[in-house]
Coordinates of N, CA and C in Angstrom, one line a residue:
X1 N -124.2 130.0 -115.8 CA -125.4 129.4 -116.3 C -126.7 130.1 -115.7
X2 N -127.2 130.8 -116.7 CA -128.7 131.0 -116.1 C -129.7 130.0 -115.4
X3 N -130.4 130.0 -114.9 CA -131.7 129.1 -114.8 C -132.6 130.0 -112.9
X4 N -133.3 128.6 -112.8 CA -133.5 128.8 -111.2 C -132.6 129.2 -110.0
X5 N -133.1 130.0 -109.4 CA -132.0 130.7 -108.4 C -131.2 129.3 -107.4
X6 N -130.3 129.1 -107.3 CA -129.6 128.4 -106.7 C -128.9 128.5 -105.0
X7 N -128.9 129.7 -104.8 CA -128.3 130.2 -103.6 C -126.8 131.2 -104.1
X8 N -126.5 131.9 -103.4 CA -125.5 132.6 -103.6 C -123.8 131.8 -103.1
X9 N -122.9 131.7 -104.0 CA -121.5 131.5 -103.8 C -121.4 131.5 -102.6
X10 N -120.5 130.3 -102.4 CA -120.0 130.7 -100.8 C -119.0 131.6 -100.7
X11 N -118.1 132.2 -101.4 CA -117.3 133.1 -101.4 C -118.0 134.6 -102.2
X12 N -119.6 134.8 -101.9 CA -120.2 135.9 -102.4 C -119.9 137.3 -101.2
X13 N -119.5 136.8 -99.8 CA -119.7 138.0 -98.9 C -117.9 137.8 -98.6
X14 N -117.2 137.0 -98.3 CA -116.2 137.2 -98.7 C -115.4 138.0 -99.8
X15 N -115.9 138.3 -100.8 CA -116.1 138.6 -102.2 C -116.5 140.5 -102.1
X16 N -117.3 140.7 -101.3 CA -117.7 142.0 -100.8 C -116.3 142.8 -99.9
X17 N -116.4 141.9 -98.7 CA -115.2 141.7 -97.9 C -114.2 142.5 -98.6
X18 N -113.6 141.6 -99.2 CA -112.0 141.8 -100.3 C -111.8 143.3 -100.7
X19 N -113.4 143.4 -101.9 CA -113.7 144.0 -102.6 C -113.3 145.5 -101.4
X20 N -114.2 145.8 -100.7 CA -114.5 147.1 -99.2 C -113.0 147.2 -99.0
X21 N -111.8 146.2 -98.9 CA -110.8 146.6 -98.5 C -109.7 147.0 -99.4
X22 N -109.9 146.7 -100.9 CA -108.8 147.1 -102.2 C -109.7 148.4 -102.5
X23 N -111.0 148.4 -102.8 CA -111.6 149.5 -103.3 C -110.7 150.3 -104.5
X24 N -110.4 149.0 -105.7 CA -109.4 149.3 -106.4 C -110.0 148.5 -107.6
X25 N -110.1 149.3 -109.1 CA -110.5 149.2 -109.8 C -109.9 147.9 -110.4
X26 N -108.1 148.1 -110.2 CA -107.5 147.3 -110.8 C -107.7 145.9 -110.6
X27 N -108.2 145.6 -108.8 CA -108.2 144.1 -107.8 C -109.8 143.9 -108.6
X28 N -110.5 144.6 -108.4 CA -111.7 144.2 -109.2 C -111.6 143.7 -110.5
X29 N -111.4 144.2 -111.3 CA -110.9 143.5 -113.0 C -110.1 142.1 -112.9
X30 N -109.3 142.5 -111.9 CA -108.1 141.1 -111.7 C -109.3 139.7 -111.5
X31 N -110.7 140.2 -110.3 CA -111.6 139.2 -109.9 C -113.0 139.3 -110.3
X32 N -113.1 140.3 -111.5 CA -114.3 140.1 -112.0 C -115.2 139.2 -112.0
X33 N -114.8 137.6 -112.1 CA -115.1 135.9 -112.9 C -115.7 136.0 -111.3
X34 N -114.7 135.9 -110.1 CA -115.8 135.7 -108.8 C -116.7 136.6 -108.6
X35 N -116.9 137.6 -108.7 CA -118.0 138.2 -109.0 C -119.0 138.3 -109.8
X36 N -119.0 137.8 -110.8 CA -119.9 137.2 -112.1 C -120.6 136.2 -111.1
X37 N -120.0 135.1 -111.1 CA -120.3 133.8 -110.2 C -120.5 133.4 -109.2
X38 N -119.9 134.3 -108.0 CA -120.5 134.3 -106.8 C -121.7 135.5 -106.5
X39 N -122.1 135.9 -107.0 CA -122.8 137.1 -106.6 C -123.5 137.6 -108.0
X40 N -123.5 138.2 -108.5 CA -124.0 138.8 -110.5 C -125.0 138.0 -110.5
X41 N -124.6 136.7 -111.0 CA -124.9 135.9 -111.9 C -126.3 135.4 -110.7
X42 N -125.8 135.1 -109.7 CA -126.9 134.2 -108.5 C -127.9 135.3 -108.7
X43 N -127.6 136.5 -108.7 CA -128.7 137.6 -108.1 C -129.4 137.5 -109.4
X44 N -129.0 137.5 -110.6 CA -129.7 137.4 -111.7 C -130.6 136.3 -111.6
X45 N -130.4 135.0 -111.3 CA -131.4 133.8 -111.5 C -132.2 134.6 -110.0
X46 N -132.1 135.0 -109.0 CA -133.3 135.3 -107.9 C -134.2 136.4 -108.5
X47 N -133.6 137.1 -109.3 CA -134.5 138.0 -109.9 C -135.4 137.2 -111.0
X48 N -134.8 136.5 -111.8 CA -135.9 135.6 -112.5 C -136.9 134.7 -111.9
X49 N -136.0 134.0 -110.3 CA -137.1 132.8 -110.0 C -138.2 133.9 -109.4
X50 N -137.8 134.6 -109.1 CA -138.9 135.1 -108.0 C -139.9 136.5 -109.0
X51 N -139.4 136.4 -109.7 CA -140.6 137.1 -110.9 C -141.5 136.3 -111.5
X52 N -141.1 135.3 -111.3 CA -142.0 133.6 -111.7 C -142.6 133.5 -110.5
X53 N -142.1 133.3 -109.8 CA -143.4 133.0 -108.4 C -144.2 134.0 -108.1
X54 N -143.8 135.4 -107.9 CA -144.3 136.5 -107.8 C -145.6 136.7 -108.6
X55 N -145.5 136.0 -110.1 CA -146.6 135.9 -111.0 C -147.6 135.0 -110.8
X56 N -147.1 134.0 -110.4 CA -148.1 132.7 -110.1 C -149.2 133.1 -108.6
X57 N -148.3 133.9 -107.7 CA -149.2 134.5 -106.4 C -149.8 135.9 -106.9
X58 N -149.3 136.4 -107.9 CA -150.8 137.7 -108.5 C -150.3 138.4 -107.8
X59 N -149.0 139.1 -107.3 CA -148.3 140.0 -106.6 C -148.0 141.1 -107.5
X60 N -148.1 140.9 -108.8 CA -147.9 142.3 -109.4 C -146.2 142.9 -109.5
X61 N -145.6 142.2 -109.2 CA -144.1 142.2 -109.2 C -143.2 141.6 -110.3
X62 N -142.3 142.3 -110.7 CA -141.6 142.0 -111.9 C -140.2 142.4 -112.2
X63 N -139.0 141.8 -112.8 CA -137.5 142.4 -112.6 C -136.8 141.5 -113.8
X64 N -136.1 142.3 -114.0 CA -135.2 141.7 -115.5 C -133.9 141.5 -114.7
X65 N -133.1 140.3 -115.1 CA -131.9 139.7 -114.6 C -131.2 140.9 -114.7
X66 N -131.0 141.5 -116.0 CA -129.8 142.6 -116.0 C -130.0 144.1 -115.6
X67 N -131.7 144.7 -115.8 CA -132.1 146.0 -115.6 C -132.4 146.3 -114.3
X68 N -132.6 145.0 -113.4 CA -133.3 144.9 -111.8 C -131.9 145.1 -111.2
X69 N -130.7 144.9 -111.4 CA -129.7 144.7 -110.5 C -129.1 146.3 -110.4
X70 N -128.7 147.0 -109.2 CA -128.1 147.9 -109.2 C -126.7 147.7 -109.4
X71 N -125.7 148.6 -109.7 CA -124.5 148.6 -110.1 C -123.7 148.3 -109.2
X72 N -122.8 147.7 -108.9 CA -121.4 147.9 -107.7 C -120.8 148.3 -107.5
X73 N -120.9 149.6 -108.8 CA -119.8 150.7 -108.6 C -120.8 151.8 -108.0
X74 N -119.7 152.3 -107.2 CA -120.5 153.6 -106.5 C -120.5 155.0 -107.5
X75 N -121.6 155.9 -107.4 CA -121.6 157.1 -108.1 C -120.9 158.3 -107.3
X76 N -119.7 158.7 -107.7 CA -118.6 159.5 -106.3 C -118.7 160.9 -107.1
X77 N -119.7 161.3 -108.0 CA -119.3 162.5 -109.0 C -119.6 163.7 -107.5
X78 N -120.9 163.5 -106.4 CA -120.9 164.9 -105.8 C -121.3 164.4 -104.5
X79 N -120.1 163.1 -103.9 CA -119.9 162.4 -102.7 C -118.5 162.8 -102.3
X80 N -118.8 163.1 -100.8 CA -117.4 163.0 -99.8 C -116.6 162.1 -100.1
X81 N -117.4 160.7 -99.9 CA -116.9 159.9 -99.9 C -116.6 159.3 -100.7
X82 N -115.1 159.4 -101.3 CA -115.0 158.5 -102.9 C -114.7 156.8 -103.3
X83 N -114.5 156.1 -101.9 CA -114.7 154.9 -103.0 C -115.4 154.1 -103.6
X84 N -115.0 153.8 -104.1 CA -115.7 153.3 -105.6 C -116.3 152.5 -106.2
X85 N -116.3 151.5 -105.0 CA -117.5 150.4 -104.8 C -118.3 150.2 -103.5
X86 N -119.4 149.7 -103.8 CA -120.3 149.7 -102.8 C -120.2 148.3 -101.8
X87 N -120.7 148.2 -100.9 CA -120.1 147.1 -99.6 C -121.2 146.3 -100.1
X88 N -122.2 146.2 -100.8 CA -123.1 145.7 -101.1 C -123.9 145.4 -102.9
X89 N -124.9 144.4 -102.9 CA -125.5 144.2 -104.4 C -126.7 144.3 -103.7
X90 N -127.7 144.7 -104.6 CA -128.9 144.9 -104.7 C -130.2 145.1 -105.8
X91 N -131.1 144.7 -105.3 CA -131.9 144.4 -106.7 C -134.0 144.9 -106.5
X92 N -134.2 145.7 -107.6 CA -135.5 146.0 -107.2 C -136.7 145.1 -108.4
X93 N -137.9 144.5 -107.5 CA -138.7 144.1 -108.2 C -140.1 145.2 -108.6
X94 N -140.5 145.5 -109.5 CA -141.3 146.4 -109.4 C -142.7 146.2 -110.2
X95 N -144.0 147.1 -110.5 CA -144.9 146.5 -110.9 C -144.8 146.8 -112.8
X96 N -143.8 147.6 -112.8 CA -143.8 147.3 -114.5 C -142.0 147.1 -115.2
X97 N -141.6 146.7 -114.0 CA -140.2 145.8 -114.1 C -139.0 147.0 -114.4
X98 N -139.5 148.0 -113.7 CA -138.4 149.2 -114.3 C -137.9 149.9 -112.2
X99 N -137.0 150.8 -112.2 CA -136.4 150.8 -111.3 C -137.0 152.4 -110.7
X100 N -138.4 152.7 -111.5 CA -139.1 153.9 -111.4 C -140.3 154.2 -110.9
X101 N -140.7 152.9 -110.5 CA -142.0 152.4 -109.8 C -141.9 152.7 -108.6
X102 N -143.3 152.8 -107.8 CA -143.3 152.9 -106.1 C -144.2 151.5 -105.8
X103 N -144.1 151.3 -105.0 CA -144.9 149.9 -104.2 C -143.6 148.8 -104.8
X104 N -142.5 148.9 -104.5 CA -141.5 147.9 -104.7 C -140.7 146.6 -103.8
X105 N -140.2 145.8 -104.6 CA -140.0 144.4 -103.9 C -138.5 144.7 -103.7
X106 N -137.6 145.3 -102.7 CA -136.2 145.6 -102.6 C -135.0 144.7 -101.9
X107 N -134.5 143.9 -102.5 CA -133.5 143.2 -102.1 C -132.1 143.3 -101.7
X108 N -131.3 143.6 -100.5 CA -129.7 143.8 -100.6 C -128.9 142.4 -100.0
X109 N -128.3 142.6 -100.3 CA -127.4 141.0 -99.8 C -126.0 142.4 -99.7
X110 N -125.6 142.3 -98.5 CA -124.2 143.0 -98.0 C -123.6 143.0 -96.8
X111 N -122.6 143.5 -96.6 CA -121.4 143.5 -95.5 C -122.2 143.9 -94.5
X112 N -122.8 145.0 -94.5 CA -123.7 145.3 -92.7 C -124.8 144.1 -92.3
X113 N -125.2 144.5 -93.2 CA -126.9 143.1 -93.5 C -127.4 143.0 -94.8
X114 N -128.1 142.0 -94.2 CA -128.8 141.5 -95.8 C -130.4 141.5 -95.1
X115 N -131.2 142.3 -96.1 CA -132.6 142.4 -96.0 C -133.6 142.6 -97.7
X116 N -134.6 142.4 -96.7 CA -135.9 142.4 -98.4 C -135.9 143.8 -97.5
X117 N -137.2 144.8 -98.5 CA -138.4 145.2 -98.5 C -139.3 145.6 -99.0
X118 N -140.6 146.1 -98.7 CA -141.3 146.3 -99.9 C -141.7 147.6 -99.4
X119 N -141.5 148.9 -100.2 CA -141.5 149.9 -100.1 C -142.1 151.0 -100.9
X120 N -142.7 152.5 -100.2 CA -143.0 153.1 -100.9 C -141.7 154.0 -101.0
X121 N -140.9 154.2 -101.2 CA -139.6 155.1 -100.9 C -139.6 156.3 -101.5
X122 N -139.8 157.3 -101.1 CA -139.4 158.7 -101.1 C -140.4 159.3 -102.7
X123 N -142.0 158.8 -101.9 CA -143.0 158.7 -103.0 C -143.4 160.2 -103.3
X124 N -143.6 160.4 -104.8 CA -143.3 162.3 -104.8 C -144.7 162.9 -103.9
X125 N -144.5 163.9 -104.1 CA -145.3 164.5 -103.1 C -147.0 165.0 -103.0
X126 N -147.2 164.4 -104.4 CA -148.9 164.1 -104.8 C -149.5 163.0 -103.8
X127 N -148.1 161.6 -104.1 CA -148.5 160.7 -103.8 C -148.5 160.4 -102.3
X128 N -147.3 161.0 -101.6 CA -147.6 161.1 -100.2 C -148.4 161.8 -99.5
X129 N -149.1 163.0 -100.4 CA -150.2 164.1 -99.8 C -151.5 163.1 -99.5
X130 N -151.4 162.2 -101.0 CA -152.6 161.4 -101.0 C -152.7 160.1 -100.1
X131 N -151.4 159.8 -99.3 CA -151.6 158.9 -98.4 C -151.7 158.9 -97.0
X132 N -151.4 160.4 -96.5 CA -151.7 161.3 -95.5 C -152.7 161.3 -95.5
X133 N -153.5 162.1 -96.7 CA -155.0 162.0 -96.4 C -155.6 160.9 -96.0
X134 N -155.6 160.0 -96.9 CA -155.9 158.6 -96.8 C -155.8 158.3 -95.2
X135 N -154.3 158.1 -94.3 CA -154.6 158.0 -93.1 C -155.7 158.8 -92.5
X136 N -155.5 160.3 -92.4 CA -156.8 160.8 -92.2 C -157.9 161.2 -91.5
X137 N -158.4 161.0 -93.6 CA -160.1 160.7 -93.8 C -160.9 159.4 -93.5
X138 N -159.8 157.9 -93.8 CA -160.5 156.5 -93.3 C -158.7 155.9 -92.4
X139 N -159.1 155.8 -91.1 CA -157.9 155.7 -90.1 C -158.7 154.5 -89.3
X140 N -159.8 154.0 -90.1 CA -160.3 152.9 -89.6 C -159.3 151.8 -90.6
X141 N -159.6 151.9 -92.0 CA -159.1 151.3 -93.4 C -157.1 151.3 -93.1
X142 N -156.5 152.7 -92.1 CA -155.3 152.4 -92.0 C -155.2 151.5 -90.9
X143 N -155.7 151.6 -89.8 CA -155.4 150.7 -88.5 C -155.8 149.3 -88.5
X144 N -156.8 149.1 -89.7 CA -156.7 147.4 -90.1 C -155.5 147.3 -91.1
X145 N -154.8 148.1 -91.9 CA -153.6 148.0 -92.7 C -152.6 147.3 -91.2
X146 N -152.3 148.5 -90.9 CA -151.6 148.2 -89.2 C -151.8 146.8 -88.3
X147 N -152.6 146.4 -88.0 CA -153.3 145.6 -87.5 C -152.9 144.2 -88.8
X148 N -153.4 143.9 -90.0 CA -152.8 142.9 -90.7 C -151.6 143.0 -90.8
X149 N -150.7 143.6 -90.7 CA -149.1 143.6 -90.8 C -148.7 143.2 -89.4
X150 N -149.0 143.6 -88.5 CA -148.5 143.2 -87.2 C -149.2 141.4 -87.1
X151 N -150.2 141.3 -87.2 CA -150.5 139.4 -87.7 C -149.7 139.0 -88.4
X152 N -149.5 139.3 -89.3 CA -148.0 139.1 -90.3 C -146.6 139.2 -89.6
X153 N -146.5 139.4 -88.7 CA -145.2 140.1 -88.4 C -144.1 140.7 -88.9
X154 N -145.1 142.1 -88.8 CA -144.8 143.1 -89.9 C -145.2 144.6 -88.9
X155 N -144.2 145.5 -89.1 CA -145.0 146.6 -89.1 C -143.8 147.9 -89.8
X156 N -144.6 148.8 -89.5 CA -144.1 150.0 -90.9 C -142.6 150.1 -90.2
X157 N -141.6 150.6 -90.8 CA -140.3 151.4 -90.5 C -140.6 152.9 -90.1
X158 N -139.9 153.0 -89.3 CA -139.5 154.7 -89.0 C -138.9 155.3 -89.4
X159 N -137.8 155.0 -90.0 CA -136.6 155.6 -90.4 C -136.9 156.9 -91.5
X160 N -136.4 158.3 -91.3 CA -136.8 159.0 -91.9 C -138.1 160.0 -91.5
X161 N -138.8 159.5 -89.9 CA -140.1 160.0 -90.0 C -140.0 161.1 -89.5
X162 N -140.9 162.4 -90.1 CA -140.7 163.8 -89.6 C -140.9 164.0 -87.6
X163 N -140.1 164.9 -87.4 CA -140.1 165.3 -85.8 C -141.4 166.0 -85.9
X164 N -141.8 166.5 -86.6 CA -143.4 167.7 -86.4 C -144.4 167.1 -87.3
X165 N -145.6 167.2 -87.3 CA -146.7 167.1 -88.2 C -147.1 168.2 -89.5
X166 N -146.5 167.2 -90.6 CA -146.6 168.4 -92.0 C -148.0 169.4 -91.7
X167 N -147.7 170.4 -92.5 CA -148.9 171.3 -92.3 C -149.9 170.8 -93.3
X168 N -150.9 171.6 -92.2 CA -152.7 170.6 -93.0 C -152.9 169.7 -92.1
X169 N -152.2 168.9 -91.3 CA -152.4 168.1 -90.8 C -152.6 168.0 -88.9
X170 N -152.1 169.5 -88.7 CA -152.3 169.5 -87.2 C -153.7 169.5 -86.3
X171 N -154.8 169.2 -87.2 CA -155.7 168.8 -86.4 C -156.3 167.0 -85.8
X172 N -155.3 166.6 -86.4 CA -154.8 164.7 -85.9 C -154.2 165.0 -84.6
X173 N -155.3 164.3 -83.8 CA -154.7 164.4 -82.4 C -154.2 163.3 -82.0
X174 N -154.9 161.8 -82.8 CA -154.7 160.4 -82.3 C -153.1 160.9 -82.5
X175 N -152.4 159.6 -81.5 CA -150.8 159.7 -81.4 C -150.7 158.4 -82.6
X176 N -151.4 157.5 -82.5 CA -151.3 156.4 -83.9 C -150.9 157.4 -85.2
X177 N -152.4 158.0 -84.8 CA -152.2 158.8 -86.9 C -151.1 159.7 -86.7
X178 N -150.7 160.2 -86.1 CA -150.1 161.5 -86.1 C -148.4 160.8 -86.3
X179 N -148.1 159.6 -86.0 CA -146.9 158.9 -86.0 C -146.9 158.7 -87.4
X180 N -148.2 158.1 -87.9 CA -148.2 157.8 -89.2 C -148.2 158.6 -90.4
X181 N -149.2 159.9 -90.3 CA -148.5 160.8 -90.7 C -147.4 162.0 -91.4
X182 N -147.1 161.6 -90.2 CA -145.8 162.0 -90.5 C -144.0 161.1 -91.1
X183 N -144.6 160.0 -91.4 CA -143.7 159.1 -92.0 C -143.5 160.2 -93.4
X184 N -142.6 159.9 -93.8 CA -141.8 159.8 -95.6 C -141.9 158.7 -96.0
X185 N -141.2 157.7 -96.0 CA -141.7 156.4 -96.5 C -142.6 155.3 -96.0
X186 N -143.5 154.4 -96.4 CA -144.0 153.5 -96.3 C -143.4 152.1 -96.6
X187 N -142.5 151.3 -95.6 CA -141.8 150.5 -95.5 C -141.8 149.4 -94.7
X188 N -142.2 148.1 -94.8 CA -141.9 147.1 -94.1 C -140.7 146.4 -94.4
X189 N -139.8 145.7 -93.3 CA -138.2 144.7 -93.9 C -138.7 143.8 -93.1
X190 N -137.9 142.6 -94.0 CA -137.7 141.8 -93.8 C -136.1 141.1 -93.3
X191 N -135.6 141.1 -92.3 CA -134.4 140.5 -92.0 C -133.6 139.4 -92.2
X192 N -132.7 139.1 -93.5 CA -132.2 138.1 -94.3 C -131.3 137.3 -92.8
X193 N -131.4 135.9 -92.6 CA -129.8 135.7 -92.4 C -128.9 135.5 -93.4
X194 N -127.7 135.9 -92.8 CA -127.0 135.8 -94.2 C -126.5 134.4 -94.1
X195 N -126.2 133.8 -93.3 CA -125.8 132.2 -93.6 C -127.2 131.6 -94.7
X196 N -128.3 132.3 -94.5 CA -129.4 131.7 -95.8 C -129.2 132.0 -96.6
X197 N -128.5 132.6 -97.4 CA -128.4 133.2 -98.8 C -128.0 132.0 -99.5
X198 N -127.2 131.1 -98.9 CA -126.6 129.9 -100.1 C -127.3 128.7 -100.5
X199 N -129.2 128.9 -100.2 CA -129.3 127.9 -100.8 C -131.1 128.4 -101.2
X200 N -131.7 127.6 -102.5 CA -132.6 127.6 -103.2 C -133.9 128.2 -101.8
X201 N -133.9 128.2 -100.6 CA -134.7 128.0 -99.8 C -134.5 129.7 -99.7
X202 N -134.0 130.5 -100.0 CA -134.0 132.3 -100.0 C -135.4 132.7 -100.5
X203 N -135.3 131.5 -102.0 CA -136.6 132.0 -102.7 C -138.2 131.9 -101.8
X204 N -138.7 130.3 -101.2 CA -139.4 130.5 -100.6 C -139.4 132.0 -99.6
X205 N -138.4 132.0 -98.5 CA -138.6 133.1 -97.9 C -138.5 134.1 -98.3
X206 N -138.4 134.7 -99.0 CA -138.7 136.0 -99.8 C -140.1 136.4 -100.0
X207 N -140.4 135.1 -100.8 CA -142.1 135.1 -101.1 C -143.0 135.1 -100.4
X208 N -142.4 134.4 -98.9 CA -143.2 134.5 -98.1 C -143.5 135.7 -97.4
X209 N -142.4 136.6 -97.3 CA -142.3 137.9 -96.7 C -143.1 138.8 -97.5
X210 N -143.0 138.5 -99.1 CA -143.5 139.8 -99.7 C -145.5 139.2 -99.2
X211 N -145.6 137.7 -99.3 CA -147.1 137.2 -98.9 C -147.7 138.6 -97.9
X212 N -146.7 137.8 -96.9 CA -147.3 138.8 -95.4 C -147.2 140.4 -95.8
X213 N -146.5 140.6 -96.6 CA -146.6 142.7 -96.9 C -147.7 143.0 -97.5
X214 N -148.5 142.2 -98.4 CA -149.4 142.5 -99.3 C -149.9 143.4 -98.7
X215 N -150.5 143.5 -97.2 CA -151.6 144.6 -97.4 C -151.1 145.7 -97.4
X216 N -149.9 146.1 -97.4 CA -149.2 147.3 -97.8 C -149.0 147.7 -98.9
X217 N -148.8 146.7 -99.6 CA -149.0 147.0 -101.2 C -150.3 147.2 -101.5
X218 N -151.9 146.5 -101.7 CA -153.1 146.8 -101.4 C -152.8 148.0 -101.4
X219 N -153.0 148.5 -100.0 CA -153.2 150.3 -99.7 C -152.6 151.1 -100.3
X220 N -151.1 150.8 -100.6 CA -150.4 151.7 -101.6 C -151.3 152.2 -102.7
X221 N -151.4 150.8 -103.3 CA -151.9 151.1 -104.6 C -153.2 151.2 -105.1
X222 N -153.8 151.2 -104.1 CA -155.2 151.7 -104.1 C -155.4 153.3 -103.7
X223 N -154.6 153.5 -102.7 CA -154.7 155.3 -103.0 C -153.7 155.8 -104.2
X224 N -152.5 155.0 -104.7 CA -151.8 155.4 -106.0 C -153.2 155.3 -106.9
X225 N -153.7 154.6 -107.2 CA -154.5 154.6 -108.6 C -155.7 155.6 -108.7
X226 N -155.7 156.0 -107.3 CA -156.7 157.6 -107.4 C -155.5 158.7 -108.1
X227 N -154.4 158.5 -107.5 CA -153.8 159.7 -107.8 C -153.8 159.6 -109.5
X228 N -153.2 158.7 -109.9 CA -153.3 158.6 -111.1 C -154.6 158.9 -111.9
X229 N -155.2 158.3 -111.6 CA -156.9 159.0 -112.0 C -157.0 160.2 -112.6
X230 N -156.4 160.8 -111.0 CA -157.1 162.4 -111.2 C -155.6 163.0 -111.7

């Protein structure tokens, strides 16, 4: 049944579980219905409630029950590793509800962890030239970015960030900017428990987390919409 997000099945990570250890097309087909039900189907109503709330807070976020969800099957066409499903589901919210946007609302529920984030992820290289600069030229405008996210209890990810400072940019002496910099992505997470997944209360905290990210989105898309401009 569609409607309001509910919470996820209590046999949704058990369900993952099973799945990580047959990694068999056939045990999957046999249990497709618990996976519709415990897991599919839930993730579909969280992508609808929270595109409803996301609207009513002016967040700019958007996701379709069926287009927002990523697949469970893994893509093994030019991977080592071939099996064939993923240990995890996942779902992106975005500003024109497609899976091609940057400044995104990213959700996984899975076997290692379960987390939000809202991310610039692997933004092409116009748009990360233009947010380098941006650090910069006004590193006043990023250090209050920094500064409200840490009030929030929030601050950027590392993961991914260059060992050296791109070129063009070796005259940043500050150790702040020069960290910042040199990031690839622009990423705050949020850390799910997973015992929270099974009940309607995911939704507040979700929304509360993307609340506290806003100023990251803000800045995103305030130097995105120069780029686009020009």
């Amino acid at each position: 049944m569609e409607g309001a997000f509910k919470g996820f099945g209590p046999k949704a990570i058990p369900f993952l579980k099973a799945l990580d250890f047959h990694q068999s097309r056939e045990w999957f087909l046999e249990n497709r219905d618990l996976f519709e039900q415990e897991l599919r189907d839930p993730f579909g109503d969280l992508v609808d409630t929270l595109t409803e709330r996301f609207a009513k807070a002016d967040l700019g976020l958007r996701g379709d029950r069926k287009k927002s969800l990523f697949r469970i099957n893994r893509d093994v066409r030019f991977a080592k590793d071939k099996r064939p499903y993923n240990r995890h589901l996942s779902a992106i919210l975005s500003p024109d509800g497609t899976k091609m946007e940057q400044g995104v609302f990213y959700v996984h529920i899975g076997l290692e962890r379960c987390f939000a984030d809202i991310a610039w992820w692997q933004p092409e290289p116009a748009l990360l030239l233009a947010m380098r600069k941006a650090i910069a030229a006004k590193p006043d405008r990023f250090r209050a970015l920094v500064a409200a996210l840490k009030k929030n209890r929030l601050e950027l990810e590392t993961e991914g960030r260059m060992k050296r400072t791109p070129r063009g940019f070796e005259h940043i002496s500050d150790a702040d900017l020069v960290a910042a910099i040199r990031h690839r992505h622009f990423v705050v997470q949020h850390v799910i428990d997973p015992a929270g997944i099974h009940t309607a209360d995911l939704v507040d905290e979700l929304v509360d987390f993307t609340l506290r990210a806003k100023p990251l989105l803000d800045w995103g898309r305030a130097i995105e919409g120069k780029v686009l401009a020009g």
